[in-house]
Short mmCIF file of C-alpha atoms in Angstrom, two decimals:
data_model
loop_
_atom_site.label_atom_id
_atom_site.label_comp_id
_atom_site.label_asym_id
_atom_site.label_seq_id
_atom_site.Cartn_x
_atom_site.Cartn_y
_atom_site.Cartn_z
CA MET A 1 -86.43 129.99 122.14
CA GLY A 2 -89.58 130.25 124.22
CA ILE A 3 -91.47 133.25 125.47
CA LEU A 4 -88.56 134.57 127.52
CA GLY A 5 -86.08 134.35 124.67
CA GLY A 6 -82.48 133.28 124.84
CA ASP A 7 -80.62 136.50 125.53
CA GLY A 8 -83.25 138.44 127.39
CA PHE A 9 -85.37 141.31 126.22
CA SER A 10 -84.35 144.66 124.84
CA LEU A 11 -86.74 146.21 127.29
CA PRO A 12 -86.48 148.79 130.05
CA VAL A 13 -84.73 147.62 133.20
CA VAL A 14 -86.21 148.90 136.44
CA SER A 15 -83.83 151.57 137.63
CA GLU A 16 -82.54 151.86 141.12
CA THR A 17 -83.41 154.42 143.73
CA GLU A 18 -82.41 157.98 144.52
CA VAL A 19 -78.74 158.50 145.40
CA VAL A 20 -77.72 160.87 148.21
CA ASP A 21 -74.38 161.63 149.88
CA VAL A 22 -74.29 159.35 152.88
CA ASN A 23 -73.54 160.56 156.38
CA LEU A 24 -72.96 157.92 159.08
CA ASN A 25 -72.66 158.42 162.83
CA PHE A 26 -70.71 155.92 164.91
CA THR A 27 -70.58 156.04 168.71
CA ASP A 28 -67.17 155.66 170.39
CA LYS A 29 -68.17 152.16 171.51
CA ALA A 30 -69.08 151.22 167.94
CA ILE A 31 -65.74 152.51 166.62
CA ARG A 32 -63.84 150.51 169.26
CA ALA A 33 -65.82 147.37 168.43
CA LEU A 34 -65.20 147.94 164.75
CA GLU A 35 -61.44 148.31 165.30
CA GLN A 36 -61.40 145.02 167.20
CA ASN A 37 -63.31 143.27 164.44
CA MET A 38 -61.07 144.65 161.69
CA ASN A 39 -58.16 143.08 163.56
CA GLY A 40 -55.47 145.01 161.65
CA ASP A 41 -56.93 144.41 158.18
CA GLU A 42 -57.86 148.08 157.67
CA ASP A 43 -55.64 148.43 154.60
CA THR A 44 -57.20 145.57 152.66
CA HIS A 45 -60.69 145.20 154.13
CA VAL A 46 -63.67 147.47 154.50
CA LEU A 47 -66.94 147.45 156.38
CA VAL A 48 -69.94 147.33 154.04
CA ILE A 49 -73.25 148.44 155.52
CA SER A 50 -76.22 147.59 153.34
CA ALA A 51 -79.97 147.05 153.31
CA GLN A 52 -82.05 144.44 151.57
CA SER A 53 -85.67 143.39 151.60
CA GLY A 54 -86.75 141.10 154.39
CA GLY A 55 -87.83 141.05 157.96
CA CYS A 56 -91.24 141.90 159.28
CA SER A 57 -91.00 145.61 158.51
CA GLY A 58 -89.75 145.41 154.93
CA TYR A 59 -85.96 145.81 155.01
CA LEU A 60 -83.05 144.28 156.88
CA TYR A 61 -79.66 145.77 157.71
CA ASP A 62 -76.51 143.87 156.85
CA MET A 63 -72.92 144.56 157.94
CA LYS A 64 -69.99 142.69 156.43
CA ILE A 65 -66.21 143.02 156.64
CA ILE A 66 -64.96 142.09 153.21
CA LYS A 67 -62.04 142.78 150.86
CA ARG A 68 -62.39 146.17 149.21
CA PRO A 69 -65.09 145.63 146.54
CA GLU A 70 -64.37 146.61 142.94
CA ASP A 71 -67.94 147.80 142.37
CA GLU A 72 -67.84 151.53 141.54
CA GLY A 73 -71.28 152.13 143.00
CA PHE A 74 -70.03 152.52 146.58
CA GLN A 75 -69.59 155.64 148.66
CA GLN A 76 -66.60 155.53 150.99
CA ILE A 77 -66.66 157.06 154.46
CA SER A 78 -63.64 156.99 156.76
CA ILE A 79 -64.48 156.29 160.40
CA GLY A 80 -61.47 156.37 162.73
CA GLY A 81 -59.17 155.16 159.94
CA ILE A 82 -61.53 152.36 158.91
CA ASN A 83 -63.16 152.47 155.49
CA VAL A 84 -66.91 152.08 155.62
CA PHE A 85 -68.69 151.49 152.31
CA VAL A 86 -72.36 152.13 151.53
CA HIS A 87 -73.70 151.32 148.08
CA ASN A 88 -75.45 154.10 146.19
CA LYS A 89 -78.60 151.98 145.96
CA ASP A 90 -78.85 151.99 149.76
CA SER A 91 -77.77 155.59 150.26
CA SER A 92 -81.22 157.12 150.73
CA MET A 93 -82.26 154.40 153.17
CA LEU A 94 -79.08 154.51 155.26
CA ASN A 95 -78.19 158.20 155.23
CA GLY A 96 -77.98 159.56 158.77
CA ILE A 97 -78.03 156.24 160.60
CA GLN A 98 -76.46 156.08 164.06
CA ILE A 99 -74.48 152.94 164.83
CA ASP A 100 -73.91 151.95 168.43
CA PHE A 101 -72.47 148.83 170.03
CA LYS A 102 -74.08 147.18 173.03
CA GLU A 103 -72.15 144.73 175.17
CA THR A 104 -74.89 142.53 176.48
CA LEU A 105 -75.08 138.75 176.42
CA MET A 106 -78.59 138.82 174.97
CA GLY A 107 -79.23 140.97 171.91
CA GLY A 108 -75.81 142.62 172.03
CA GLY A 109 -73.70 143.74 169.10
CA PHE A 110 -74.04 146.59 166.64
CA GLN A 111 -77.33 148.47 166.90
CA ILE A 112 -78.63 150.81 164.23
CA GLU A 113 -80.99 153.73 164.70
CA ASN A 114 -82.36 154.95 161.41
CA PRO A 115 -83.98 158.40 161.11
CA ASN A 116 -85.43 157.39 157.71
CA ALA A 117 -87.40 154.48 159.18
CA ASP A 118 -91.09 154.90 159.94
CA ARG A 119 -91.10 151.67 161.90
CA ALA A 120 -88.79 148.98 163.19
CA CYS A 121 -89.12 145.38 164.22
CA GLY A 122 -88.72 144.49 167.90
CA CYS A 123 -85.44 142.72 167.18
CA GLY A 124 -83.98 145.93 165.71
CA GLN A 125 -82.80 144.29 162.53
CA SER A 126 -85.77 145.12 160.33
CA PHE A 127 -87.07 148.54 159.39
CA GLY A 128 -89.38 150.12 156.91
CA MET B 1 -118.25 126.71 135.67
CA ARG B 2 -121.27 128.58 136.99
CA ASN B 3 -124.30 129.17 134.77
CA ASN B 4 -124.01 132.07 132.35
CA ALA B 5 -120.25 132.03 132.67
CA SER B 6 -119.74 129.19 130.25
CA GLY B 7 -119.21 129.40 126.50
CA GLU B 8 -116.04 129.79 124.50
CA GLU B 9 -114.76 133.24 125.21
CA TYR B 10 -111.47 135.09 125.61
CA TYR B 11 -110.30 138.34 127.16
CA VAL B 12 -107.03 140.19 126.68
CA ARG B 13 -106.11 141.24 130.21
CA ALA B 14 -104.27 144.35 131.27
CA GLN B 15 -101.45 143.26 133.51
CA SER B 16 -98.12 144.31 134.92
CA VAL B 17 -95.51 141.90 133.56
CA THR B 18 -92.04 141.79 135.08
CA LEU B 19 -89.18 139.50 134.17
CA LEU B 20 -86.57 138.77 136.81
CA GLN B 21 -83.31 137.28 135.63
CA GLY B 22 -80.11 136.49 137.47
CA ASN B 23 -79.02 133.83 139.95
CA ASP B 24 -80.55 135.55 142.98
CA SER B 25 -83.95 136.36 141.47
CA THR B 26 -85.79 133.71 143.47
CA ASN B 27 -84.35 134.97 146.76
CA VAL B 28 -85.07 138.61 145.94
CA ILE B 29 -88.74 137.91 145.34
CA ASP B 30 -89.09 135.29 148.08
CA ARG B 31 -88.12 137.83 150.76
CA VAL B 32 -90.96 140.14 149.73
CA VAL B 33 -93.93 137.84 149.15
CA SER B 34 -95.96 136.02 151.80
CA THR B 35 -95.76 132.77 149.89
CA ARG B 36 -92.79 130.40 149.93
CA ILE B 37 -91.36 130.21 146.43
CA VAL B 38 -87.76 129.06 146.93
CA ASP B 39 -88.66 125.37 146.80
CA SER B 40 -91.13 125.60 143.94
CA PRO B 41 -90.31 123.51 140.89
CA ASP B 42 -89.59 124.88 137.44
CA SER B 43 -92.46 125.25 134.99
CA HIS B 44 -94.96 125.76 137.76
CA GLY B 45 -97.06 128.78 138.64
CA ILE B 46 -97.51 130.06 142.18
CA ASP B 47 -100.04 132.63 143.34
CA VAL B 48 -98.45 135.13 145.70
CA LEU B 49 -99.45 138.03 147.93
CA PHE B 50 -97.54 141.22 148.65
CA CYS B 51 -98.42 142.59 152.09
CA ASP B 52 -97.50 145.62 154.16
CA TYR B 53 -96.02 145.44 157.67
CA ASN B 54 -99.56 145.34 159.08
CA GLY B 55 -100.15 142.13 157.17
CA ARG B 56 -102.63 143.74 154.79
CA ILE B 57 -102.59 142.91 151.11
CA THR B 58 -101.01 145.55 148.88
CA ASP B 59 -100.80 143.56 145.65
CA HIS B 60 -101.22 140.04 144.32
CA GLY B 61 -99.78 138.14 141.45
CA SER B 62 -98.63 134.92 139.89
CA ILE B 63 -95.04 133.78 139.54
CA TYR B 64 -93.85 131.42 136.82
CA LYS B 65 -90.36 129.94 136.90
CA ILE B 66 -89.31 129.32 133.32
CA GLN B 67 -85.84 128.59 131.97
CA GLU B 68 -84.13 129.85 135.15
CA LYS B 69 -86.00 133.14 134.88
CA ILE B 70 -89.03 134.34 136.77
CA LEU B 71 -92.05 135.90 135.17
CA LEU B 72 -94.18 137.91 137.58
CA LEU B 73 -97.70 138.89 136.60
CA SER B 74 -99.11 141.37 139.06
CA SER B 75 -101.83 144.00 139.12
CA GLU B 76 -101.62 146.80 136.59
CA GLU B 77 -102.52 149.37 139.25
CA MET B 78 -99.63 148.52 141.58
CA GLY B 79 -97.12 147.35 138.98
CA ASP B 80 -94.60 150.16 139.35
CA LYS B 81 -94.80 150.20 143.13
CA THR B 82 -94.35 146.44 143.37
CA ARG B 83 -91.34 146.61 141.04
CA LYS B 84 -89.84 149.39 143.17
CA THR B 85 -90.28 147.26 146.30
CA LEU B 86 -88.39 144.46 144.59
CA ILE B 87 -85.54 146.58 143.22
CA ASP B 88 -85.11 148.53 146.49
CA GLY B 89 -84.82 145.23 148.31
CA LYS B 90 -82.12 143.75 146.13
CA SER B 91 -78.79 143.63 147.91
CA TRP B 92 -75.80 145.26 146.21
CA ASP B 93 -74.14 141.86 145.70
CA GLU B 94 -77.16 139.99 144.37
CA GLN B 95 -77.59 139.17 140.70
CA CYS B 96 -81.11 140.10 139.74
CA ASP B 97 -82.29 142.37 136.94
CA LEU B 98 -85.90 143.47 136.80
CA ILE B 99 -87.14 143.99 133.29
CA ILE B 100 -90.42 145.67 132.45
CA ALA B 101 -92.19 143.41 129.97
CA ASP B 102 -95.65 145.04 129.88
CA GLU B 103 -95.23 145.92 126.22
CA ALA B 104 -93.66 142.60 125.27
CA ILE B 105 -95.85 139.91 126.81
CA GLY B 106 -99.61 139.73 126.65
CA ARG B 107 -102.04 137.65 128.66
CA VAL B 108 -105.20 136.16 127.20
CA SER B 109 -107.62 134.42 129.54
CA LEU B 110 -109.89 131.76 128.07
CA VAL B 111 -113.09 130.41 129.54
CA SER B 112 -114.52 127.24 128.09
CA ALA B 113 -116.22 124.03 129.10
CA ASP B 114 -113.43 122.19 127.28
CA PHE B 115 -109.91 123.61 127.22
CA GLN B 116 -108.45 120.45 125.74
CA SER B 117 -109.68 121.12 122.23
CA ILE B 118 -108.18 124.60 122.05
CA ILE B 119 -104.82 123.53 123.46
CA THR B 120 -104.73 120.72 120.90
CA ARG B 121 -105.46 123.28 118.18
CA MET B 122 -102.60 125.42 119.55
CA GLY B 123 -100.24 122.47 119.25
CA PHE B 124 -100.11 121.23 122.85
CA GLU B 125 -101.07 117.77 121.58
CA GLY B 126 -101.23 114.94 124.08
CA THR B 127 -100.69 117.27 127.01
CA GLN B 128 -103.01 117.07 129.97
CA LEU B 129 -103.81 120.30 131.71
CA GLU B 130 -102.98 120.44 135.38
CA ARG B 131 -103.56 123.30 137.78
CA ASN B 132 -100.68 125.82 137.69
CA ARG B 133 -98.50 123.64 135.46
CA VAL B 134 -96.75 125.76 132.86
CA MET B 135 -96.89 124.27 129.37
CA GLU B 136 -94.59 125.79 126.77
CA ILE B 137 -95.01 125.58 123.06
CA GLY B 138 -92.99 127.81 120.81
CA ASP B 139 -93.21 131.31 122.18
CA MET B 140 -96.39 130.69 124.14
CA ILE B 141 -97.11 129.28 127.54
CA ALA B 142 -100.42 128.00 128.84
CA VAL B 143 -101.40 127.72 132.49
CA LYS B 144 -104.68 126.51 133.92
CA SER B 145 -105.76 128.33 137.07
CA GLU B 146 -108.52 127.12 139.35
CA PHE B 147 -110.82 129.35 141.34
CA PRO B 148 -113.79 128.64 143.64
CA GLY B 149 -116.23 129.06 140.72
CA GLY B 150 -114.35 127.39 137.88
CA SER B 151 -111.16 127.37 135.82
CA VAL B 152 -109.46 129.75 133.45
CA LEU B 153 -106.78 128.97 130.89
CA ASP B 154 -104.21 131.75 130.65
CA ILE B 155 -102.09 132.06 127.55
CA LEU B 156 -98.97 134.23 127.79
CA LEU B 157 -97.43 135.18 124.49
CA PRO B 158 -95.35 137.87 122.79
CA ARG B 159 -97.57 140.81 121.95
CA ASN B 160 -96.36 140.78 118.37
CA GLN B 161 -97.98 137.35 117.99
CA MET B 162 -101.27 138.40 119.56
CA SER B 163 -103.20 138.96 116.32
CA ASP B 164 -102.19 135.54 114.94
CA PHE B 165 -103.26 133.90 118.17
CA ILE B 166 -106.59 135.70 118.21
CA SER B 167 -107.18 134.41 114.68
CA ILE B 168 -106.70 130.86 116.00
CA LEU B 169 -109.19 131.56 118.77
CA GLU B 170 -111.75 133.01 116.40
CA ASP B 171 -111.33 130.07 114.02
CA ALA B 172 -112.18 127.89 117.02
CA GLU B 173 -115.31 130.01 117.52
CA TYR B 174 -114.10 131.81 120.62
CA SER B 175 -115.59 135.27 121.00
CA GLU B 176 -113.94 138.26 122.62
CA MET B 177 -115.38 139.45 125.91
CA SER B 178 -116.14 143.11 126.52
CA ASP B 179 -114.81 144.65 129.75
CA ASP B 180 -118.24 144.27 131.37
CA ARG B 181 -118.59 140.68 130.21
CA TRP B 182 -115.13 139.84 131.59
CA ASN B 183 -116.03 141.46 134.88
CA PHE B 184 -119.16 139.30 135.03
CA VAL B 185 -117.27 136.13 134.14
CA ARG B 186 -114.43 136.81 136.60
CA LEU B 187 -116.99 137.32 139.37
CA ALA B 188 -118.83 134.12 138.45
CA VAL B 189 -115.54 132.24 138.51
CA CYS B 190 -114.46 134.21 141.64
CA ILE B 191 -111.23 135.62 140.24
CA PRO B 192 -110.28 138.35 142.70
CA SER B 193 -109.29 141.76 141.47
CA LEU B 194 -107.01 143.99 143.52
CA ILE B 195 -110.01 146.18 144.31
CA ASP B 196 -111.60 143.21 146.12
CA ILE B 197 -108.65 142.28 148.29
CA ARG B 198 -106.40 145.31 148.79
CA GLY B 199 -106.21 146.44 152.42
CA ASN B 200 -107.58 143.16 153.75
CA LEU B 201 -105.80 140.42 155.65
CA PRO B 202 -105.20 137.14 153.76
CA ASN B 203 -107.48 135.16 156.10
CA GLU B 204 -110.33 137.61 155.40
CA CYS B 205 -109.92 136.93 151.69
CA GLY B 206 -109.83 133.14 152.03
CA MET B 207 -106.17 133.25 150.98
CA ILE B 208 -104.62 131.58 153.99
CA ASN B 209 -102.99 129.10 151.57
CA ARG B 210 -101.00 131.97 150.10
CA ILE B 211 -99.11 132.69 153.30
CA SER B 212 -96.32 130.58 154.66
CA ASN B 213 -95.80 130.23 158.40
CA ASP B 214 -92.45 128.48 158.06
CA LYS B 215 -90.51 130.57 155.55
CA GLY B 216 -89.22 133.12 158.05
CA CYS B 217 -89.76 136.86 158.08
CA TYR B 218 -91.47 138.80 155.31
CA PRO B 219 -93.50 142.01 155.52
CA GLY B 220 -96.59 141.28 157.57
CA GLN B 221 -95.34 137.92 158.84
CA GLU B 222 -95.69 138.82 162.54
CA VAL B 223 -99.33 139.75 162.06
CA HIS B 224 -100.06 136.63 159.99
CA ALA B 225 -98.41 134.43 162.63
CA ARG B 226 -100.53 135.95 165.38
CA LEU B 227 -103.68 135.49 163.30
CA ASP B 228 -102.76 131.86 162.77
CA SER B 229 -102.31 131.15 166.46
CA ARG B 230 -104.75 133.49 168.16
CA GLY B 231 -106.81 135.26 165.54
CA ARG B 232 -110.49 135.04 164.83
CA THR B 233 -111.78 135.91 161.41
CA VAL B 234 -114.65 138.34 161.85
CA LYS B 235 -115.24 139.32 158.21
CA ARG B 236 -114.75 137.31 155.05
CA LEU B 237 -114.74 137.93 151.36
CA CYS B 238 -117.64 136.13 149.73
CA LEU B 239 -119.44 135.71 146.46
CA ILE B 240 -122.95 137.14 146.35
CA MET B 241 -125.46 135.89 143.78
CA GLY B 242 -128.88 137.31 143.11
CA GLU B 243 -131.39 138.52 140.58
CA SER B 244 -131.15 142.21 141.46
CA THR B 245 -128.43 144.66 140.59
CA ILE B 246 -126.30 146.48 143.10
CA SER B 247 -123.47 148.98 142.83
CA PRO B 248 -120.18 148.68 144.67
CA GLY B 249 -120.20 150.52 147.97
CA LYS B 250 -120.94 150.23 151.66
CA TYR B 251 -124.37 149.00 152.76
CA ARG B 252 -126.21 147.73 155.83
CA LEU B 253 -127.91 144.35 155.81
CA SER B 254 -131.49 144.13 157.07
CA ASN B 255 -130.09 142.97 160.42
CA GLY B 256 -127.87 146.07 160.64
CA SER B 257 -124.57 144.32 159.87
CA PRO B 258 -122.16 146.13 157.57
CA ALA B 259 -121.62 144.92 154.01
CA HIS B 260 -118.97 146.19 151.62
CA ILE B 261 -119.57 145.36 147.96
CA THR B 262 -116.27 145.66 146.10
CA SER B 263 -117.39 144.41 142.66
CA CYS B 264 -120.69 143.54 141.04
CA GLU B 265 -121.84 142.79 137.50
CA SER B 266 -125.10 141.60 136.00
CA SER B 267 -125.96 139.63 132.91
CA GLU B 268 -129.51 138.87 131.85
CA SER B 269 -131.25 137.95 135.11
CA VAL B 270 -128.23 137.01 137.23
CA SER B 271 -125.86 139.20 139.19
CA TYR B 272 -122.60 138.21 140.79
CA GLY B 273 -120.61 140.28 143.20
CA ILE B 274 -117.76 140.09 145.67
CA ALA B 275 -118.51 141.45 149.11
CA LYS B 276 -116.94 141.61 152.54
CA LEU B 277 -119.44 140.44 155.12
CA ARG B 278 -119.41 139.35 158.73
CA VAL B 279 -118.79 135.61 159.04
CA ASP B 280 -122.01 135.13 161.02
CA ASP B 281 -123.99 136.63 158.14
CA ILE B 282 -122.23 134.44 155.55
CA ASP B 283 -122.97 131.30 157.59
CA SER B 284 -126.69 131.85 157.18
CA GLY B 285 -126.30 131.33 153.40
CA TYR B 286 -128.47 134.28 152.37
CA VAL B 287 -128.50 137.99 153.16
CA ASN B 288 -130.98 140.78 152.55
CA LEU B 289 -129.09 143.57 150.89
CA ASP B 290 -130.49 146.80 149.44
CA GLY B 291 -134.02 145.35 149.53
CA ALA B 292 -133.20 142.08 147.76
CA LYS B 293 -132.23 138.53 148.76
CA TRP B 294 -128.72 137.37 147.84
CA LYS B 295 -127.13 133.96 148.16
CA VAL B 296 -123.69 134.15 149.76
CA GLU B 297 -120.70 131.79 149.69
CA ALA B 298 -117.42 132.36 151.53
CA LEU B 299 -114.46 132.28 149.14
CA THR B 300 -111.48 130.03 149.73
CA TYR B 301 -108.53 130.04 147.36
CA LEU B 302 -105.99 127.26 146.87
#
C-alpha cells in the first residue's frame, strides 16, 4: 500500500478559516457593468467572488459568472437583483470589500478595494 | 562528509508532516512556494521555500510527490502557520485536502560513509541512490539529500513501525544521535535549520536555486525578480569552522564588520557554526571572531 496508504489517513484534516457574515459594496458603475455581463441570465447564473493564494502579496481575487453552484458553503447577497455568492472560506478575507468598475483601455474592469488587506500589488489583483 | 561527522548514526527528527490529496494539490502548493513544482516528476523530492511579500523566508521544506499525493515536510516551528497559508489559499472549487500527519509519519535521518549497505539491508536491493529520488519499499520511503558538506539519507515511515526500523539500524551498528550530536552533524553537513534562514532573502542563504523566475507570481516574487536583475548580495550565510566555541548571537569581527551566529556546536576540538557575514569578509576565507580565528565558507544549496 505504501507509506501514504490506499484510502488516505484517518487523521485530522486542516480546518478552514473563520466565517463571518459578508457585506459587499458595489458602486453604481459596478452594478451597471455587472448587469451587462449577466446579459439576462440572472435567474440561472450568479456572480462568485472568491480569493485564492497567488500573486506577489499572497492572495488573488477571482470573479466568475457561473451557474448557481450546489455547494452549501456559499453566502448569497443580492445586488440590484443579481445574486452574488461568496464562499464561507473567503468570508473573512472579502467582508467589506468595495467593488468599482473603471472604463479605461488600460487596466480597466472591476476594481476591488479591500479594507482587510494590509498591502496590495501594483496591479490591484493581489492582496495580503 | 566532513571530519567528525562521519560514522553510522541516525536521528529521529521532529518535523511538521502534511499530506495533500486531491486533483488540485499541486496547484495549491505551487502558488505559495518560491520553487516551481508543477512540472516535477513523480517519486522525486523538491526543496522549497515559503516567503513573505518582502521576499524573506518564512519557512522551508521538502515536497515529495507519491502516488498522486503530495507529502510536505516543513519546519516543526512553522507547521501550523504554513498549513493555514495553504488552506486559506485553496479556492472554493479546488480539490485539495490537507491532512496533518505529524503523528502518523516519522522521519529518520541517517549519516554514513556508505548508505548502500543499509538500504540493501532494508530491502532496497539493486537500487542506486540518486539525489532527491524517492525510493519506496513497503511502507517506507528513502530519499538521499545532498548538502554543501555531505549527504543524508532520510527514511520516512509510519510511526508505528519506528521501533522495528530502529532495531534494523541498531543491528547494522548505527547509533542514535543525541540532540547536541545531531546539531553538530547537521552543521558539519550544512543542513540549514529554520533559525538559520528565517527572515533572510534566498540569495543571502545561497538558495537562489530554490526560487523560480519563470513560474509567475508567488509571495515575494517581485522582490526576488529585482534581486535577480539588479540586486547585490551584501551578506551571505556561511559555515564557520574553528577550534574555539562560540554561542549564537550578534558579534563584531576584528575589522568591525557585523557577524550573526545563528547556530554553533562543538565536538572534541572542532566547532561548526552557521553565520551571516558580509560577503567581503567571507571572501577572505578566515575571520577573527570573539578572539579566535575561524575558517569561513559561503553556503550554496542545490
